[in-house]
mmCIF file of C-alpha atoms in Angstrom:
data_model
loop_
_atom_site.group_PDB
_atom_site.id
_atom_site.type_symbol
_atom_site.label_atom_id
_atom_site.label_comp_id
_atom_site.label_asym_id
_atom_site.label_seq_id
_atom_site.Cartn_x
_atom_site.Cartn_y
_atom_site.Cartn_z
ATOM 1 C CA UNK A 32 109.667 189.075 70.576
ATOM 2 C CA UNK A 33 111.319 191.768 68.532
ATOM 3 C CA UNK A 34 109.442 193.260 65.641
ATOM 4 C CA UNK A 35 110.682 191.816 62.342
ATOM 5 C CA UNK A 36 110.788 195.235 60.669
ATOM 6 C CA UNK A 37 112.864 196.722 63.488
ATOM 7 C CA UNK A 38 115.236 193.790 63.375
ATOM 8 C CA UNK A 39 115.758 194.310 59.637
ATOM 9 C CA UNK A 40 116.280 197.988 60.121
ATOM 10 C CA UNK A 41 118.868 197.406 62.856
ATOM 11 C CA UNK A 42 120.721 194.854 60.774
ATOM 12 C CA UNK A 43 120.866 197.401 57.945
ATOM 13 C CA UNK A 44 122.586 199.703 60.414
ATOM 14 C CA UNK A 45 125.111 197.004 61.245
ATOM 15 C CA UNK A 46 123.521 195.886 64.518
ATOM 16 C CA UNK A 47 122.899 192.180 64.888
ATOM 17 C CA UNK A 48 120.061 191.235 67.194
ATOM 18 C CA UNK A 49 118.973 187.787 68.265
ATOM 19 C CA UNK A 50 117.191 186.042 71.087
ATOM 20 C CA UNK A 51 118.797 183.926 73.772
ATOM 21 C CA UNK A 52 116.747 181.023 72.485
ATOM 22 C CA UNK A 53 117.930 181.579 68.924
ATOM 23 C CA UNK A 54 121.572 181.838 69.979
ATOM 24 C CA UNK A 55 121.331 178.793 72.233
ATOM 25 C CA UNK A 56 119.690 176.623 69.576
ATOM 26 C CA UNK A 57 122.076 177.891 66.886
ATOM 27 C CA UNK A 58 125.008 176.798 69.009
ATOM 28 C CA UNK A 59 123.506 173.435 69.832
ATOM 29 C CA UNK A 60 122.389 172.526 66.355
ATOM 30 C CA UNK A 61 125.823 173.190 64.905
ATOM 31 C CA UNK A 62 127.759 171.095 67.377
ATOM 32 C CA UNK A 63 125.952 167.774 67.581
ATOM 33 C CA UNK A 64 128.540 165.221 68.625
ATOM 34 C CA UNK A 65 127.502 161.689 67.784
ATOM 35 C CA UNK A 66 128.316 158.647 69.856
ATOM 36 C CA UNK A 67 130.819 156.476 68.054
ATOM 37 C CA UNK A 68 129.363 153.034 67.669
ATOM 38 C CA UNK A 69 128.035 150.929 64.823
ATOM 39 C CA UNK A 70 126.066 147.721 64.898
ATOM 40 C CA UNK A 71 126.036 146.445 61.309
ATOM 41 C CA UNK A 72 126.499 147.444 57.677
ATOM 42 C CA UNK A 73 124.753 150.810 58.218
ATOM 43 C CA UNK A 74 127.812 151.791 60.240
ATOM 44 C CA UNK A 75 129.872 151.616 57.033
ATOM 45 C CA UNK A 76 127.592 154.240 55.485
ATOM 46 C CA UNK A 77 127.857 156.294 58.676
ATOM 47 C CA UNK A 78 131.650 156.128 58.423
ATOM 48 C CA UNK A 79 131.430 157.117 54.763
ATOM 49 C CA UNK A 80 129.258 160.083 55.733
ATOM 50 C CA UNK A 81 131.897 161.246 58.199
ATOM 51 C CA UNK A 82 134.726 161.013 55.638
ATOM 52 C CA UNK A 83 135.901 163.605 53.121
ATOM 53 C CA UNK A 84 133.518 162.806 50.260
ATOM 54 C CA UNK A 85 130.312 163.441 52.206
ATOM 55 C CA UNK A 86 131.947 165.389 55.034
ATOM 56 C CA UNK A 87 129.681 165.419 58.026
ATOM 57 C CA UNK A 88 132.030 168.061 59.473
ATOM 58 C CA UNK A 89 130.139 170.669 57.455
ATOM 59 C CA UNK A 90 127.347 170.283 60.013
ATOM 60 C CA UNK A 91 129.622 170.529 63.019
ATOM 61 C CA UNK A 92 129.195 166.872 63.783
ATOM 62 C CA UNK A 93 132.532 165.382 62.875
ATOM 63 C CA UNK A 94 133.619 164.714 66.449
ATOM 64 C CA UNK A 95 132.504 161.132 67.029
ATOM 65 C CA UNK A 96 132.830 160.579 70.771
ATOM 66 C CA UNK A 97 133.926 157.222 72.158
ATOM 67 C CA UNK A 98 132.173 157.931 75.467
ATOM 68 C CA UNK A 99 128.423 158.432 75.920
ATOM 69 C CA UNK A 100 129.170 161.104 78.544
ATOM 70 C CA UNK A 101 130.483 163.419 75.820
ATOM 71 C CA UNK A 102 127.905 162.657 73.156
ATOM 72 C CA UNK A 103 124.713 164.481 72.159
ATOM 73 C CA UNK A 104 123.455 162.154 69.463
ATOM 74 C CA UNK A 105 123.106 158.412 69.232
ATOM 75 C CA UNK A 106 123.076 157.085 65.686
ATOM 76 C CA UNK A 107 121.668 153.578 65.954
ATOM 77 C CA UNK A 108 123.357 152.346 62.782
ATOM 78 C CA UNK A 109 122.411 148.758 62.135
ATOM 79 C CA UNK A 110 120.667 145.653 63.388
ATOM 80 C CA UNK A 111 119.892 145.723 67.099
ATOM 81 C CA UNK A 112 119.866 142.141 68.304
ATOM 82 C CA UNK A 113 117.944 141.299 71.442
ATOM 83 C CA UNK A 114 121.240 140.489 73.101
ATOM 84 C CA UNK A 115 122.582 143.973 72.271
ATOM 85 C CA UNK A 116 119.410 145.973 73.044
ATOM 86 C CA UNK A 117 119.973 146.377 76.826
ATOM 87 C CA UNK A 118 123.453 147.757 76.171
ATOM 88 C CA UNK A 119 122.099 150.261 73.619
ATOM 89 C CA UNK A 120 119.497 151.475 76.126
ATOM 90 C CA UNK A 121 122.159 151.665 78.837
ATOM 91 C CA UNK A 122 124.406 153.776 76.572
ATOM 92 C CA UNK A 123 121.475 156.073 75.881
ATOM 93 C CA UNK A 124 120.819 156.433 79.605
ATOM 94 C CA UNK A 125 124.446 157.365 80.170
ATOM 95 C CA UNK A 126 124.301 160.257 77.703
ATOM 96 C CA UNK A 127 123.773 163.710 79.241
ATOM 97 C CA UNK A 128 120.789 165.828 78.266
ATOM 98 C CA UNK A 129 119.920 167.181 75.775
ATOM 99 C CA UNK A 130 120.269 164.006 73.758
ATOM 100 C CA UNK A 131 118.873 162.858 70.453
ATOM 101 C CA UNK A 132 118.526 159.569 68.586
ATOM 102 C CA UNK A 133 118.655 158.841 64.872
ATOM 103 C CA UNK A 134 117.504 155.317 64.005
ATOM 104 C CA UNK A 135 119.393 154.548 60.812
ATOM 105 C CA UNK A 136 118.272 151.872 58.397
ATOM 106 C CA UNK A 137 115.510 149.304 58.101
ATOM 107 C CA UNK A 138 116.797 147.164 60.990
ATOM 108 C CA UNK A 139 117.058 149.942 63.536
ATOM 109 C CA UNK A 140 113.594 151.305 62.751
ATOM 110 C CA UNK A 141 111.683 148.026 62.465
ATOM 111 C CA UNK A 142 113.873 144.933 62.478
ATOM 112 C CA UNK A 143 114.113 145.113 58.685
ATOM 113 C CA UNK A 144 114.688 141.819 56.880
ATOM 114 C CA UNK A 145 115.112 140.102 60.256
ATOM 115 C CA UNK A 146 111.742 141.293 61.581
ATOM 116 C CA UNK A 147 110.275 137.803 61.808
ATOM 117 C CA UNK A 148 113.412 136.337 63.328
ATOM 118 C CA UNK A 149 113.890 135.201 66.898
ATOM 119 C CA UNK A 150 116.937 137.270 67.794
ATOM 120 C CA UNK A 151 116.420 140.764 66.386
ATOM 121 C CA UNK A 152 114.675 143.644 68.100
ATOM 122 C CA UNK A 153 111.788 144.965 65.996
ATOM 123 C CA UNK A 154 112.865 148.579 66.169
ATOM 124 C CA UNK A 155 114.878 150.467 68.777
ATOM 125 C CA UNK A 156 111.930 152.856 69.283
ATOM 126 C CA UNK A 157 110.418 150.177 71.524
ATOM 127 C CA UNK A 158 112.848 151.203 74.260
ATOM 128 C CA UNK A 159 114.229 154.702 73.579
ATOM 129 C CA UNK A 160 112.641 157.811 72.034
ATOM 130 C CA UNK A 161 113.762 158.192 68.412
ATOM 131 C CA UNK A 162 113.847 161.683 66.891
ATOM 132 C CA UNK A 163 114.544 160.846 63.239
ATOM 133 C CA UNK A 164 113.948 157.544 61.438
ATOM 134 C CA UNK A 165 115.855 156.827 58.211
ATOM 135 C CA UNK A 166 114.566 154.032 55.981
ATOM 136 C CA UNK A 167 116.875 152.187 53.607
ATOM 137 C CA UNK A 168 118.999 149.087 53.577
ATOM 138 C CA UNK A 169 121.476 150.589 54.131
ATOM 139 C CA UNK A 170 120.588 154.286 53.658
ATOM 140 C CA UNK A 171 123.072 156.223 51.575
ATOM 141 C CA UNK A 172 125.255 158.844 53.317
ATOM 142 C CA UNK A 173 123.034 161.534 51.749
ATOM 143 C CA UNK A 174 120.099 160.067 53.672
ATOM 144 C CA UNK A 175 122.057 160.338 56.895
ATOM 145 C CA UNK A 176 122.937 163.927 56.035
ATOM 146 C CA UNK A 177 119.258 164.592 55.397
ATOM 147 C CA UNK A 178 118.410 163.105 58.781
ATOM 148 C CA UNK A 179 121.041 165.358 60.299
ATOM 149 C CA UNK A 180 119.539 168.430 58.693
ATOM 150 C CA UNK A 181 116.065 167.343 59.832
ATOM 151 C CA UNK A 182 117.397 167.014 63.374
ATOM 152 C CA UNK A 183 119.053 170.438 63.129
ATOM 153 C CA UNK A 184 115.755 171.959 62.030
ATOM 154 C CA UNK A 185 114.002 170.320 64.946
ATOM 155 C CA UNK A 186 116.577 171.577 67.424
ATOM 156 C CA UNK A 187 116.269 175.072 65.936
ATOM 157 C CA UNK A 188 112.507 175.044 66.514
ATOM 158 C CA UNK A 189 112.720 173.950 70.147
ATOM 159 C CA UNK A 190 111.267 176.457 72.604
ATOM 160 C CA UNK A 191 113.126 176.962 75.841
ATOM 161 C CA UNK A 192 109.999 177.740 77.835
ATOM 162 C CA UNK A 193 106.336 176.997 77.664
ATOM 163 C CA UNK A 194 104.310 173.857 77.136
ATOM 164 C CA UNK A 195 105.908 173.062 73.769
ATOM 165 C CA UNK A 196 109.424 172.868 75.228
ATOM 166 C CA UNK A 197 111.323 169.639 74.526
ATOM 167 C CA UNK A 198 111.505 166.592 76.778
ATOM 168 C CA UNK A 199 114.822 167.418 78.378
ATOM 169 C CA UNK A 200 113.543 170.748 79.745
ATOM 170 C CA UNK A 201 110.515 169.256 81.450
ATOM 171 C CA UNK A 202 111.002 168.130 85.030
ATOM 172 C CA UNK A 203 108.305 165.475 84.811
ATOM 173 C CA UNK A 204 109.679 163.757 81.721
ATOM 174 C CA UNK A 205 112.193 160.932 82.195
ATOM 175 C CA UNK A 206 115.780 161.253 81.105
ATOM 176 C CA UNK A 207 116.550 157.566 81.524
ATOM 177 C CA UNK A 208 114.512 154.656 80.283
ATOM 178 C CA UNK A 209 114.143 151.176 81.781
ATOM 179 C CA UNK A 210 116.719 148.696 80.553
ATOM 180 C CA UNK A 211 115.085 145.450 79.377
ATOM 181 C CA UNK A 212 116.219 142.260 81.070
ATOM 182 C CA UNK A 213 117.107 138.923 79.486
ATOM 183 C CA UNK A 214 114.130 136.639 80.025
ATOM 184 C CA UNK A 215 113.691 132.926 79.475
ATOM 185 C CA UNK A 216 112.139 133.381 76.026
ATOM 186 C CA UNK A 217 112.426 137.067 75.138
ATOM 187 C CA UNK A 218 113.477 140.436 76.490
ATOM 188 C CA UNK A 219 111.300 141.492 79.421
ATOM 189 C CA UNK A 220 109.468 143.737 78.951
ATOM 190 C CA UNK A 221 109.176 143.440 75.167
ATOM 191 C CA UNK A 222 108.538 147.169 74.822
ATOM 192 C CA UNK A 223 108.216 150.370 76.778
ATOM 193 C CA UNK A 224 104.458 151.092 76.616
ATOM 194 C CA UNK A 225 105.072 154.764 77.405
ATOM 195 C CA UNK A 226 107.085 155.085 74.197
ATOM 196 C CA UNK A 227 105.682 152.574 71.782
ATOM 197 C CA UNK A 228 102.417 150.810 71.078
ATOM 198 C CA UNK A 229 101.705 148.532 68.124
ATOM 199 C CA UNK A 230 100.217 150.342 65.139
ATOM 200 C CA UNK A 231 96.529 149.780 64.504
ATOM 201 C CA UNK A 232 96.096 147.942 61.259
ATOM 202 C CA UNK A 233 92.879 148.369 59.329
ATOM 203 C CA UNK A 234 92.511 145.236 57.298
ATOM 204 C CA UNK A 235 90.103 144.901 54.398
ATOM 205 C CA UNK A 236 87.591 142.117 55.133
ATOM 206 C CA UNK B 153 139.581 110.021 47.533
ATOM 207 C CA UNK B 154 138.607 106.363 47.684
ATOM 208 C CA UNK B 155 134.947 105.365 47.196
ATOM 209 C CA UNK B 156 132.892 105.518 50.388
ATOM 210 C CA UNK B 157 132.053 101.794 50.284
ATOM 211 C CA UNK B 158 135.747 101.019 50.397
ATOM 212 C CA UNK B 159 136.216 103.504 53.218
ATOM 213 C CA UNK B 160 133.459 101.837 55.243
ATOM 214 C CA UNK B 161 135.170 98.478 54.772
ATOM 215 C CA UNK B 162 138.442 99.981 55.978
ATOM 216 C CA UNK B 163 136.777 101.517 59.047
ATOM 217 C CA UNK B 164 135.160 98.190 59.852
ATOM 218 C CA UNK B 165 138.464 96.375 59.587
ATOM 219 C CA UNK B 166 140.213 98.967 61.776
ATOM 220 C CA UNK B 167 137.451 99.079 64.373
ATOM 221 C CA UNK B 168 135.610 95.767 64.359
ATOM 222 C CA UNK B 169 132.036 96.109 65.502
ATOM 223 C CA UNK B 170 131.758 99.792 64.590
ATOM 224 C CA UNK B 171 128.498 101.024 63.087
ATOM 225 C CA UNK B 172 129.128 103.075 59.980
ATOM 226 C CA UNK B 173 126.684 103.095 57.102
ATOM 227 C CA UNK B 174 126.227 104.859 53.790
ATOM 228 C CA UNK B 175 123.600 107.582 53.412
ATOM 229 C CA UNK B 176 122.656 108.095 49.776
ATOM 230 C CA UNK B 177 121.574 111.566 48.615
ATOM 231 C CA UNK B 178 118.927 111.937 45.885
ATOM 232 C CA UNK B 179 119.539 115.649 45.453
ATOM 233 C CA UNK B 180 121.285 116.895 42.281
ATOM 234 C CA UNK B 181 124.499 117.383 44.220
ATOM 235 C CA UNK B 182 124.353 113.670 45.165
ATOM 236 C CA UNK B 183 126.807 114.182 47.978
ATOM 237 C CA UNK B 184 126.688 110.814 49.636
ATOM 238 C CA UNK B 185 127.606 110.820 53.285
ATOM 239 C CA UNK B 186 128.449 108.445 56.089
ATOM 240 C CA UNK B 187 126.292 107.834 59.129
ATOM 241 C CA UNK B 188 128.504 107.201 62.141
ATOM 242 C CA UNK B 189 127.078 105.952 65.405
ATOM 243 C CA UNK B 190 127.489 107.994 68.592
ATOM 244 C CA UNK B 191 129.772 105.529 70.353
ATOM 245 C CA UNK B 192 132.201 105.361 67.427
ATOM 246 C CA UNK B 193 132.136 109.081 66.644
ATOM 247 C CA UNK B 194 135.311 110.071 68.404
ATOM 248 C CA UNK B 195 137.587 107.256 67.224
ATOM 249 C CA UNK B 196 136.261 107.369 63.657
ATOM 250 C CA UNK B 197 136.933 111.107 63.603
ATOM 251 C CA UNK B 198 140.471 110.522 64.799
ATOM 252 C CA UNK B 199 140.849 107.864 62.092
ATOM 253 C CA UNK B 200 139.704 110.357 59.429
ATOM 254 C CA UNK B 201 142.305 112.803 60.625
ATOM 255 C CA UNK B 202 145.254 110.472 61.063
ATOM 256 C CA UNK B 203 144.761 107.913 58.292
ATOM 257 C CA UNK B 204 147.476 108.258 55.657
ATOM 258 C CA UNK B 205 145.022 107.983 52.731
ATOM 259 C CA UNK B 206 142.555 110.513 54.145
ATOM 260 C CA UNK B 207 144.449 113.103 56.236
ATOM 261 C CA UNK B 208 141.278 115.095 56.896
ATOM 262 C CA UNK B 209 142.972 117.966 58.675
ATOM 263 C CA UNK B 210 140.293 120.612 58.106
ATOM 264 C CA UNK B 211 136.770 120.597 59.517
ATOM 265 C CA UNK B 212 135.168 123.046 57.128
ATOM 266 C CA UNK B 213 131.650 123.052 58.492
ATOM 267 C CA UNK B 214 129.580 121.557 61.242
ATOM 268 C CA UNK B 215 125.846 122.106 61.360
ATOM 269 C CA UNK B 216 122.716 120.740 62.953
ATOM 270 C CA UNK B 217 119.514 119.327 61.495
ATOM 271 C CA UNK B 218 116.330 118.833 63.445
ATOM 272 C CA UNK B 219 114.213 115.816 62.532
ATOM 273 C CA UNK B 220 110.939 116.038 64.464
ATOM 274 C CA UNK B 221 108.764 113.037 65.387
ATOM 275 C CA UNK B 222 106.892 111.764 62.359
ATOM 276 C CA UNK B 223 103.524 110.054 62.339
ATOM 277 C CA UNK B 224 102.624 108.071 59.246
ATOM 278 C CA UNK B 225 99.093 106.799 58.789
ATOM 279 C CA UNK B 226 98.526 103.682 56.779
ATOM 280 C CA UNK B 227 95.183 102.191 55.789
ATOM 281 C CA UNK B 228 95.125 98.426 55.972
ATOM 282 C CA UNK B 229 92.220 96.274 54.850
ATOM 283 C CA UNK B 230 91.592 93.319 57.076
ATOM 284 C CA UNK B 231 88.938 90.605 57.009
ATOM 285 C CA UNK B 232 87.168 89.954 60.235
ATOM 286 C CA UNK B 233 84.261 87.985 61.532
ATOM 287 C CA UNK B 234 81.554 90.372 62.669
ATOM 288 C CA UNK B 235 78.427 88.602 63.951
ATOM 289 C CA UNK B 236 79.164 85.514 61.956
ATOM 290 C CA UNK B 237 79.557 87.396 58.700
ATOM 291 C CA UNK B 238 82.983 87.948 57.243
ATOM 292 C CA UNK B 239 83.470 91.610 56.450
ATOM 293 C CA UNK B 240 86.282 93.645 55.087
ATOM 294 C CA UNK B 241 87.208 96.399 57.483
ATOM 295 C CA UNK B 242 89.546 99.271 56.826
ATOM 296 C CA UNK B 243 91.852 100.100 59.685
ATOM 297 C CA UNK B 244 94.230 102.985 60.024
ATOM 298 C CA UNK B 245 97.483 102.117 61.629
ATOM 299 C CA UNK B 246 99.615 104.886 63.007
ATOM 300 C CA UNK B 247 103.308 104.419 63.121
ATOM 301 C CA UNK B 248 105.194 106.943 65.167
ATOM 302 C CA UNK B 249 108.828 107.461 64.366
ATOM 303 C CA UNK B 250 110.660 109.286 67.115
ATOM 304 C CA UNK B 251 112.641 112.291 65.977
ATOM 305 C CA UNK B 252 116.272 113.004 66.560
ATOM 306 C CA UNK B 253 118.881 115.692 66.120
ATOM 307 C CA UNK B 254 121.555 115.244 63.533
ATOM 308 C CA UNK B 255 124.925 116.932 63.183
ATOM 309 C CA UNK B 256 126.596 117.051 59.775
ATOM 310 C CA UNK B 257 130.370 117.417 59.445
ATOM 311 C CA UNK B 258 132.197 118.463 56.263
ATOM 312 C CA UNK B 259 135.846 117.462 56.165
ATOM 313 C CA UNK B 260 138.592 118.454 53.744
ATOM 314 C CA UNK B 261 142.241 117.585 53.477
ATOM 315 C CA UNK B 262 144.606 120.491 52.949
ATOM 316 C CA UNK B 263 147.556 118.137 52.749
ATOM 317 C CA UNK B 264 146.184 115.780 50.081
ATOM 318 C CA UNK B 265 143.920 118.376 48.430
ATOM 319 C CA UNK B 266 140.714 116.376 48.501
ATOM 320 C CA UNK B 267 137.283 116.430 50.027
ATOM 321 C CA UNK B 268 134.649 116.932 51.121
ATOM 322 C CA UNK B 269 134.091 113.876 53.227
ATOM 323 C CA UNK B 270 130.695 114.273 54.821
ATOM 324 C CA UNK B 271 129.590 112.345 57.854
ATOM 325 C CA UNK B 272 126.681 112.585 60.239
ATOM 326 C CA UNK B 273 125.947 111.655 63.798
ATOM 327 C CA UNK B 274 122.499 111.335 65.329
ATOM 328 C CA UNK B 275 121.268 111.753 68.862
ATOM 329 C CA UNK B 276 119.035 109.191 70.522
ATOM 330 C CA UNK B 277 116.003 111.505 70.601
ATOM 331 C CA UNK B 278 115.130 115.192 70.864
ATOM 332 C CA UNK B 279 114.265 115.376 74.556
ATOM 333 C CA UNK B 280 116.744 113.853 76.990
ATOM 334 C CA UNK B 281 119.035 111.759 74.823
ATOM 335 C CA UNK B 282 120.652 114.706 73.068
ATOM 336 C CA UNK B 283 124.283 113.784 73.674
ATOM 337 C CA UNK B 284 126.992 113.448 71.050
ATOM 338 C CA UNK B 285 130.737 113.153 71.455
ATOM 339 C CA UNK B 286 132.506 116.476 70.999
ATOM 340 C CA UNK B 287 135.028 116.605 68.181
ATOM 341 C CA UNK B 288 136.762 119.729 69.493
ATOM 342 C CA UNK B 289 139.674 117.635 70.800
ATOM 343 C CA UNK B 290 140.166 116.363 67.229
ATOM 344 C CA UNK B 291 139.599 119.559 65.258
ATOM 345 C CA UNK B 292 139.983 122.761 67.270
ATOM 346 C CA UNK B 293 137.804 124.580 64.733
ATOM 347 C CA UNK B 294 134.774 122.683 65.988
ATOM 348 C CA UNK B 295 134.683 124.605 69.248
ATOM 349 C CA UNK B 296 132.565 127.602 68.274
ATOM 350 C CA UNK B 297 130.489 125.643 65.784
ATOM 351 C CA UNK B 298 129.579 123.066 68.415
ATOM 352 C CA UNK B 299 128.626 125.871 70.745
ATOM 353 C CA UNK B 300 126.379 127.283 68.034
ATOM 354 C CA UNK B 301 124.705 123.907 67.434
ATOM 355 C CA UNK B 302 124.254 123.552 71.195
ATOM 356 C CA UNK B 303 122.696 127.004 71.346
ATOM 357 C CA UNK B 304 120.329 126.718 68.406
ATOM 358 C CA UNK B 305 119.485 122.985 68.405
ATOM 359 C CA UNK B 306 120.226 121.843 71.953
ATOM 360 C CA UNK B 307 122.727 119.100 71.141
ATOM 361 C CA UNK B 308 125.007 118.478 74.133
ATOM 362 C CA UNK B 309 128.572 117.725 73.103
ATOM 363 C CA UNK B 310 130.314 115.570 75.676
ATOM 364 C CA UNK B 311 133.949 116.448 76.144
ATOM 365 C CA UNK B 312 133.594 120.031 74.887
ATOM 366 C CA UNK B 313 135.922 122.293 76.898
ATOM 367 C CA UNK B 314 133.511 125.208 77.217
ATOM 368 C CA UNK B 315 129.954 124.403 76.206
ATOM 369 C CA UNK B 316 128.023 127.645 76.620
ATOM 370 C CA UNK B 317 125.442 129.412 74.516
ATOM 371 C CA UNK B 318 127.075 131.335 71.704
ATOM 372 C CA UNK B 319 124.470 133.610 70.115
ATOM 373 C CA UNK B 320 121.630 133.853 72.608
ATOM 374 C CA UNK B 321 122.015 134.926 76.213
ATOM 375 C CA UNK B 322 122.806 132.520 79.045
ATOM 376 C CA UNK B 323 119.342 132.572 80.620
ATOM 377 C CA UNK B 324 117.580 131.879 77.305
ATOM 378 C CA UNK B 325 115.806 128.523 77.481
ATOM 379 C CA UNK B 326 114.679 127.670 73.945
ATOM 380 C CA UNK B 327 116.522 126.326 70.952
ATOM 381 C CA UNK B 328 115.369 128.598 68.113
ATOM 382 C CA UNK B 329 116.360 126.456 65.142
ATOM 383 C CA UNK B 330 114.254 123.500 66.241
ATOM 384 C CA UNK B 331 111.148 122.922 64.149
ATOM 385 C CA UNK B 332 108.824 123.173 67.150
ATOM 386 C CA UNK B 333 110.223 126.477 68.393
ATOM 387 C CA UNK B 334 107.483 128.960 69.253
ATOM 388 C CA UNK B 335 108.665 132.545 68.838
ATOM 389 C CA UNK B 336 107.637 135.206 71.352
ATOM 390 C CA UNK B 337 104.400 136.962 70.515
ATOM 391 C CA UNK B 338 105.771 140.395 69.686
ATOM 392 C CA UNK B 339 104.660 140.658 66.094
ATOM 393 C CA UNK B 340 103.902 143.863 64.351
ATOM 394 C CA UNK B 341 101.862 142.613 61.454
ATOM 395 C CA UNK B 342 102.170 144.179 58.065
ATOM 396 C CA UNK B 343 98.921 145.234 56.337
ATOM 397 C CA UNK B 344 99.491 142.679 53.565
ATOM 398 C CA UNK B 345 99.979 139.578 55.688
ATOM 399 C CA UNK B 346 99.327 136.254 54.004
ATOM 400 C CA UNK B 347 99.234 132.518 54.702
ATOM 401 C CA UNK B 348 100.364 131.527 58.188
ATOM 402 C CA UNK B 349 101.080 135.108 59.194
ATOM 403 C CA UNK B 350 97.545 136.140 58.170
ATOM 404 C CA UNK B 351 95.896 133.494 60.393
ATOM 405 C CA UNK B 352 98.111 134.597 63.223
ATOM 406 C CA UNK B 353 97.368 138.270 62.553
ATOM 407 C CA UNK B 354 93.617 137.607 62.454
ATOM 408 C CA UNK B 355 93.759 135.824 65.801
ATOM 409 C CA UNK B 356 95.656 138.816 67.102
ATOM 410 C CA UNK B 357 93.024 141.217 65.673
ATOM 411 C CA UNK B 358 90.083 139.393 67.284
ATOM 412 C CA UNK B 359 92.026 139.328 70.529
ATOM 413 C CA UNK B 360 92.526 143.081 70.324
ATOM 414 C CA UNK B 361 88.811 143.589 69.508
ATOM 415 C CA UNK B 362 87.824 141.501 72.528
ATOM 416 C CA UNK B 363 90.068 143.619 74.703
ATOM 417 C CA UNK B 364 88.692 146.844 73.317
ATOM 418 C CA UNK B 365 85.000 145.969 73.827
#
């Protein structure tokens, strides 16, 4: 690593120095292309965020891609029904690495108001790794922008080498996740145990 | 629209031997409806649509109701001879009423600007006699709604052109809107569970403790 004082001195002389890692992450974080799909009312807020008033283009993310092969980010915007869940996981699997997921809204992070229902998945994080969760029903476009900035910060902090490098740079880590099958009573399996386990609840006796 | 009693009389005169009765409603809306038997369902529906006084050309809504088996206990005092002494003995008599599935239809007339005319049909039981005549040939709008009732309640509509599940997947076996539906055990209990959810959560907790130890 370059000494911070030397770097400042060089920049005073009109010489810009950076690291490969810094340049690589700077490029990636400012060109996150989301996958264009919406599942429920949250999608309306996502559309609003991409339009002129909130202008997602300021973050380099205005290019919503209609194909998962060209997308870097999946915004799970809305209620994921059990019937839709396998398709969402399949779309995620089809995205090239590095890929990120924002779970937008109460439904996508937990099932929301439909949590106790028979047909809604209780959070997409049961099947795919979620980077940023946004609560709200639906979250305002500002919340989505905040999630975007959080994701940008996380990408900026990713190390290219070493043990703290992200999932997509590790050979041993999976890039695709098992797609749940339609069972007789529920999706099988009901969750991916490698990704999600039920929270431990400490109940007052 | 004419009073329902008069309508029943007209149906009976058009189709002698048909079983149509009045179902009063005690609710504030007091929307009285007709109970039409399964065998007459199709022709009565066609009568509602074609009759010049009714002209029910719009099936606004079609929905299912699940009536599970009911057991009513009644205590009856009887006098009996026990060892030569007459004693009064209390006996509980159980009467079991088999359940059934019901489908409610709301009809309106666009042409004559009246409605709703509400009628119901009931299946024989909830297990194997779950057949009702399909009204899709009469009102095309019934197609998806009958598929939904089939999906969620398990009513089989005979004569439906394409009776498949609508909301759940093809290999799904249950009917989620039935009262005895048991949902899959994939709860994530909130810390402030109460009532039924709390008993369920506690059972889950003890289960988890047993697994841990």
